[in-house]
PDB file of C-alpha atoms and ligand atoms in Angstrom:
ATOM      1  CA  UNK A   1     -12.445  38.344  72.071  1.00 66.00           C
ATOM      2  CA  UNK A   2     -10.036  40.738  73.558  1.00 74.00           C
ATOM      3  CA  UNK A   3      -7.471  40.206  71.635  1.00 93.00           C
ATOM      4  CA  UNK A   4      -8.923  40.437  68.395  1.00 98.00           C
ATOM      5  CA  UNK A   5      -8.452  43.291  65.988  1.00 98.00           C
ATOM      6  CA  UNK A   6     -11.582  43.526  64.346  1.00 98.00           C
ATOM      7  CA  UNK A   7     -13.429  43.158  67.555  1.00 98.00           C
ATOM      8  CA  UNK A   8     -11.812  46.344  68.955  1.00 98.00           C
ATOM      9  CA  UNK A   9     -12.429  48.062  65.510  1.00 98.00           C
ATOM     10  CA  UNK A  10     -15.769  47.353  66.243  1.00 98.00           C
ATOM     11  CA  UNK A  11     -15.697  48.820  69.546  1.00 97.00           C
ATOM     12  CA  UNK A  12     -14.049  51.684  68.510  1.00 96.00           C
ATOM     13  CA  UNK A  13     -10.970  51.018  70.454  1.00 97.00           C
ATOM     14  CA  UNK A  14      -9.087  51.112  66.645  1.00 97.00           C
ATOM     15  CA  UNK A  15     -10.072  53.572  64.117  1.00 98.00           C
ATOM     16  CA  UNK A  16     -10.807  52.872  60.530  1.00 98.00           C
ATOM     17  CA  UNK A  17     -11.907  54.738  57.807  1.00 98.00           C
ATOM     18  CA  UNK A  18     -15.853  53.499  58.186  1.00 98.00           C
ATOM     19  CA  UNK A  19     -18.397  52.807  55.628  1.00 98.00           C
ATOM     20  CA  UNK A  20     -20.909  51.352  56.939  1.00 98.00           C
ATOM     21  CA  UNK A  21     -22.747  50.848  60.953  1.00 98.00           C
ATOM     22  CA  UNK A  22     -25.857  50.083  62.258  1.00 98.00           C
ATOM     23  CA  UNK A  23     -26.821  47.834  65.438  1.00 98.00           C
ATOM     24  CA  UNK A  24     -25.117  44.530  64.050  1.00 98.00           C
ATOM     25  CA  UNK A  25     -22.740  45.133  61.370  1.00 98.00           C
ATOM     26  CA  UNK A  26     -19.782  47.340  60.263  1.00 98.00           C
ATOM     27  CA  UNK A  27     -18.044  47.708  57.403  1.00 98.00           C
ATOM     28  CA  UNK A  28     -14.742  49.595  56.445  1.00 98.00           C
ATOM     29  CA  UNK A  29     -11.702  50.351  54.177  1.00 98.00           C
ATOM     30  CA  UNK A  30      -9.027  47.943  54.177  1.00 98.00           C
ATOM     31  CA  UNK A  31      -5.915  49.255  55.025  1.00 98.00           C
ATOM     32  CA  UNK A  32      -3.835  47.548  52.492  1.00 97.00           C
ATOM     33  CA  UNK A  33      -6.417  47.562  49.282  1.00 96.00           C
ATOM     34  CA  UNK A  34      -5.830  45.520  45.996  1.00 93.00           C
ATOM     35  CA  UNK A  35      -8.162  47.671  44.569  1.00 94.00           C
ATOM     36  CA  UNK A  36      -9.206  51.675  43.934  1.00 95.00           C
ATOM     37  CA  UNK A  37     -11.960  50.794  45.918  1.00 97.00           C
ATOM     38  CA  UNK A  38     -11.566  47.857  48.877  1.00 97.00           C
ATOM     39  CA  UNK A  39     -13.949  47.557  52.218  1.00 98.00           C
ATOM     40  CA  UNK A  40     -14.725  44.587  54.624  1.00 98.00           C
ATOM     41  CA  UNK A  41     -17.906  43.815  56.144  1.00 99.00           C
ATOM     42  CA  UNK A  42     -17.463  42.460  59.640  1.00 98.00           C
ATOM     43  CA  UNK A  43     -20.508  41.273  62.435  1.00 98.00           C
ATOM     44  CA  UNK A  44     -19.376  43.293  65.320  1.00 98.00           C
ATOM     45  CA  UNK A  45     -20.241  39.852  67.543  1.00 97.00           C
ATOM     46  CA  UNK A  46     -16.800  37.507  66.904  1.00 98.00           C
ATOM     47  CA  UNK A  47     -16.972  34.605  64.834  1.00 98.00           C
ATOM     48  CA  UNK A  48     -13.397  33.490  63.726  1.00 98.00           C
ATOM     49  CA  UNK A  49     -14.443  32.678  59.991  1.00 98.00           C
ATOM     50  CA  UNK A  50     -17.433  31.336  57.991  1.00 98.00           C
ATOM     51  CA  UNK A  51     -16.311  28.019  59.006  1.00 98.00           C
ATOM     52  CA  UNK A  52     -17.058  28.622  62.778  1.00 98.00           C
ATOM     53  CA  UNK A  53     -20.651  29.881  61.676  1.00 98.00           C
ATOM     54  CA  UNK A  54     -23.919  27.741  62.484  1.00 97.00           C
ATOM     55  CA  UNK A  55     -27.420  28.308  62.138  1.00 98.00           C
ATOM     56  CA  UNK A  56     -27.374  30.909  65.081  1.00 97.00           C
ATOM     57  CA  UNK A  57     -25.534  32.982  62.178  1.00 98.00           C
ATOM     58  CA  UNK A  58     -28.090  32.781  59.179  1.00 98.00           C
ATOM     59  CA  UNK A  59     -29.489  35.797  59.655  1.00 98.00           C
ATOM     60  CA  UNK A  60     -26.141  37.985  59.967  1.00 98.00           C
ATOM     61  CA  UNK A  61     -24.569  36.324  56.945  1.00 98.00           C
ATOM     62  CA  UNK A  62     -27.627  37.179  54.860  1.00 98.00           C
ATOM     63  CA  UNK A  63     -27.618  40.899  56.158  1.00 98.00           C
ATOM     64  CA  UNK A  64     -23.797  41.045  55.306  1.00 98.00           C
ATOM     65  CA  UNK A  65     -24.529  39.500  51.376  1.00 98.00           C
ATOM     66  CA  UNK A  66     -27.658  41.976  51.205  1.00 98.00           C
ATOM     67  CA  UNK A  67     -25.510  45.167  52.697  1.00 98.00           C
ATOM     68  CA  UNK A  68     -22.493  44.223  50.052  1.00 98.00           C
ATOM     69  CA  UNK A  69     -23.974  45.312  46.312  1.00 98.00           C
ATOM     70  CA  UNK A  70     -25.488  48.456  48.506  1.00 98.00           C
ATOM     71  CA  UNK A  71     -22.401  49.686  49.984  1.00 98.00           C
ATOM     72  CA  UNK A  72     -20.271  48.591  46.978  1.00 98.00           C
ATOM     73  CA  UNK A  73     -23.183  50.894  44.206  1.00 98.00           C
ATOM     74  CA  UNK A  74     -22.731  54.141  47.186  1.00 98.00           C
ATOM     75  CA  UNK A  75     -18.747  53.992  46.611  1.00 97.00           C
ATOM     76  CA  UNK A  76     -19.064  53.851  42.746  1.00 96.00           C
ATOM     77  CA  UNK A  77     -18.873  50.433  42.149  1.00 96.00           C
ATOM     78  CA  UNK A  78     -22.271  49.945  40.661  1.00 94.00           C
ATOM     79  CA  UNK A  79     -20.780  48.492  37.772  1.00 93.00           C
ATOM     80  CA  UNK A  80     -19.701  45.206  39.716  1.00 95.00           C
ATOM     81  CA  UNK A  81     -17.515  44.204  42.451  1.00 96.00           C
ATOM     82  CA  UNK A  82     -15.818  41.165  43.359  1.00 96.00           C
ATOM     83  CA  UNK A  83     -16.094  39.730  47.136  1.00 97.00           C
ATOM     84  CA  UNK A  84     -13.860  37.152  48.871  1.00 97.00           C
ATOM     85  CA  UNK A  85     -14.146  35.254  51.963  1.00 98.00           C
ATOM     86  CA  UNK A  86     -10.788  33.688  53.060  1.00 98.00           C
ATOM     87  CA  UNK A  87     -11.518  30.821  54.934  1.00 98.00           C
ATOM     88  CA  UNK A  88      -8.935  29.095  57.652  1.00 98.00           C
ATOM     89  CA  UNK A  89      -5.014  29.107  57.231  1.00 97.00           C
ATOM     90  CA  UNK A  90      -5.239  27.222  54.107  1.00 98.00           C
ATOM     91  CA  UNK A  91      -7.704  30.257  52.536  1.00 98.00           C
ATOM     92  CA  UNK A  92      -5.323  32.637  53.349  1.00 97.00           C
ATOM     93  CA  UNK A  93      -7.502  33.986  56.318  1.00 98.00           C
ATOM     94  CA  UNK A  94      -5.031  36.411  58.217  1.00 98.00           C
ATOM     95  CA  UNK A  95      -7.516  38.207  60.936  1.00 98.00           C
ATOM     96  CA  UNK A  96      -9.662  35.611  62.050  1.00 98.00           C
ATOM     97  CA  UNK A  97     -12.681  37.429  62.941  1.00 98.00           C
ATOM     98  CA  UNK A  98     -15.377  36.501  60.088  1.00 98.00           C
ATOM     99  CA  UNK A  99     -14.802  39.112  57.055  1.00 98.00           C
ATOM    100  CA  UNK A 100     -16.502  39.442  53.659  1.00 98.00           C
ATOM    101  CA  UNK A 101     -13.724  41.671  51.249  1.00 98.00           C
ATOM    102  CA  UNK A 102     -15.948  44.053  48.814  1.00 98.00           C
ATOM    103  CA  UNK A 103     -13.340  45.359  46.374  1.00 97.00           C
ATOM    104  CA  UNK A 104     -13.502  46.761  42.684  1.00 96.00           C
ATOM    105  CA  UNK A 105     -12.933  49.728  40.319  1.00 94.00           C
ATOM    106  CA  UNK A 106      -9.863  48.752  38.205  1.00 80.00           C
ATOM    107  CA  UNK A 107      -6.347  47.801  39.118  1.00 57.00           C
ATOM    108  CA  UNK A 108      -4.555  44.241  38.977  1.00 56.00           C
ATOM    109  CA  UNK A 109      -6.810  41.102  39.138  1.00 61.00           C
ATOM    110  CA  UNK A 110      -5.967  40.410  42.175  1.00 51.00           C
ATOM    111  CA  UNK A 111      -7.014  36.786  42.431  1.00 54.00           C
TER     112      UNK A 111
HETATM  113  P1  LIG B   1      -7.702  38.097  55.386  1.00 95.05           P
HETATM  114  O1  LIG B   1      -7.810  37.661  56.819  1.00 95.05           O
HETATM  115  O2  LIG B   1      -6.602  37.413  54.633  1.00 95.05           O
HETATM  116  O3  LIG B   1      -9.006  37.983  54.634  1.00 95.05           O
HETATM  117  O4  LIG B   1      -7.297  39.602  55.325  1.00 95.05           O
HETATM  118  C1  LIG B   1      -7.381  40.485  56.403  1.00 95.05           C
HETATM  119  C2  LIG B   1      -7.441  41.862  55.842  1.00 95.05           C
HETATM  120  O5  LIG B   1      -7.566  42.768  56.920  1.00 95.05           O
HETATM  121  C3  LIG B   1      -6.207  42.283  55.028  1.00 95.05           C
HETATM  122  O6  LIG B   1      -6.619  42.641  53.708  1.00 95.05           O
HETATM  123  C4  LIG B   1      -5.656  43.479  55.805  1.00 95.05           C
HETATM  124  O7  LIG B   1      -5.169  44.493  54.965  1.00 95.05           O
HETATM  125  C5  LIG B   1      -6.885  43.943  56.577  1.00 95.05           C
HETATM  126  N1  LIG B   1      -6.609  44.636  57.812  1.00 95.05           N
HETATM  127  C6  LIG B   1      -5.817  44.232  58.827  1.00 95.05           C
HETATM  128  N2  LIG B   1      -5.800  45.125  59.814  1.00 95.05           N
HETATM  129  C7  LIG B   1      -6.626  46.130  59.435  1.00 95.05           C
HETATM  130  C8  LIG B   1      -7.054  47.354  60.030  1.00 95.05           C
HETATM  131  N3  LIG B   1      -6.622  47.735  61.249  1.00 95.05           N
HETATM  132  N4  LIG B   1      -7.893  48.148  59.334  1.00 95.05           N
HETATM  133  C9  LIG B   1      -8.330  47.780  58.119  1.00 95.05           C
HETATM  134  N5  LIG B   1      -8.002  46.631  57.508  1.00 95.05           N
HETATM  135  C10 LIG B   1      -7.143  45.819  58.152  1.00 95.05           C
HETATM  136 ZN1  LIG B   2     -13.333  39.487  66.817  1.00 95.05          ZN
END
């Protein structure tokens, strides 16, 4: 998708403050946090939200809810996190390239 933010993050055509790469996923800060500590987890391939995945995606959405409690214990938050996965207009999805928000450490309740 050329035109699609995360997909040129992913290419490195946008920077971002990374986390996390390897061969399938990435994961990074989000640049407006609601939290001390806030990062997505995107598949670099594009899939506009969880409700646009099939069972061709199994295996990427299981490696993004296995890397999650990982990256979130590295960046302190080994005490808990909280992850969201806005869904669609009506979720509040704004970027629609598939996104799991990590996010923790204090601050408002956001939700
Ligand atoms: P949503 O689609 O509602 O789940 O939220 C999209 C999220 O992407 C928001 O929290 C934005 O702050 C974040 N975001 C948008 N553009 C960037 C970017 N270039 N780098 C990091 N985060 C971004
Ligand atoms: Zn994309």
């Amino acid at each position: 998708m050329s035109d699609c933010i995360f997909c040129k993050i992913a290419a490195g055509e946008i920077p971002c403050r990374k986390v996390h790469e390897d061969d399938e996923l990435l994961a990074f800060h989000d640049i407006r946090p609601v939290a001390p500590v806030h990062f997505m987890i995107i598949p670099k391939v594009h899939v506009a939200s969880l409700a646009d995945c099939d069972e061709a995606h199994r295996d990427i959405l299981g490696r993004i809810l296995l890397l999650a409690p990982r990256l979130a214990a590295e960046l302190g938050l080994g005490n808990g996190f909280r992850t969201v996965i806005n869904t669609g207009p009506g979720g509040g999805q704004e970027v629609f390239h598939l996104h799991v928000h990590v996010f923790g450490g204090g601050g408002p309740r956001p939700l």
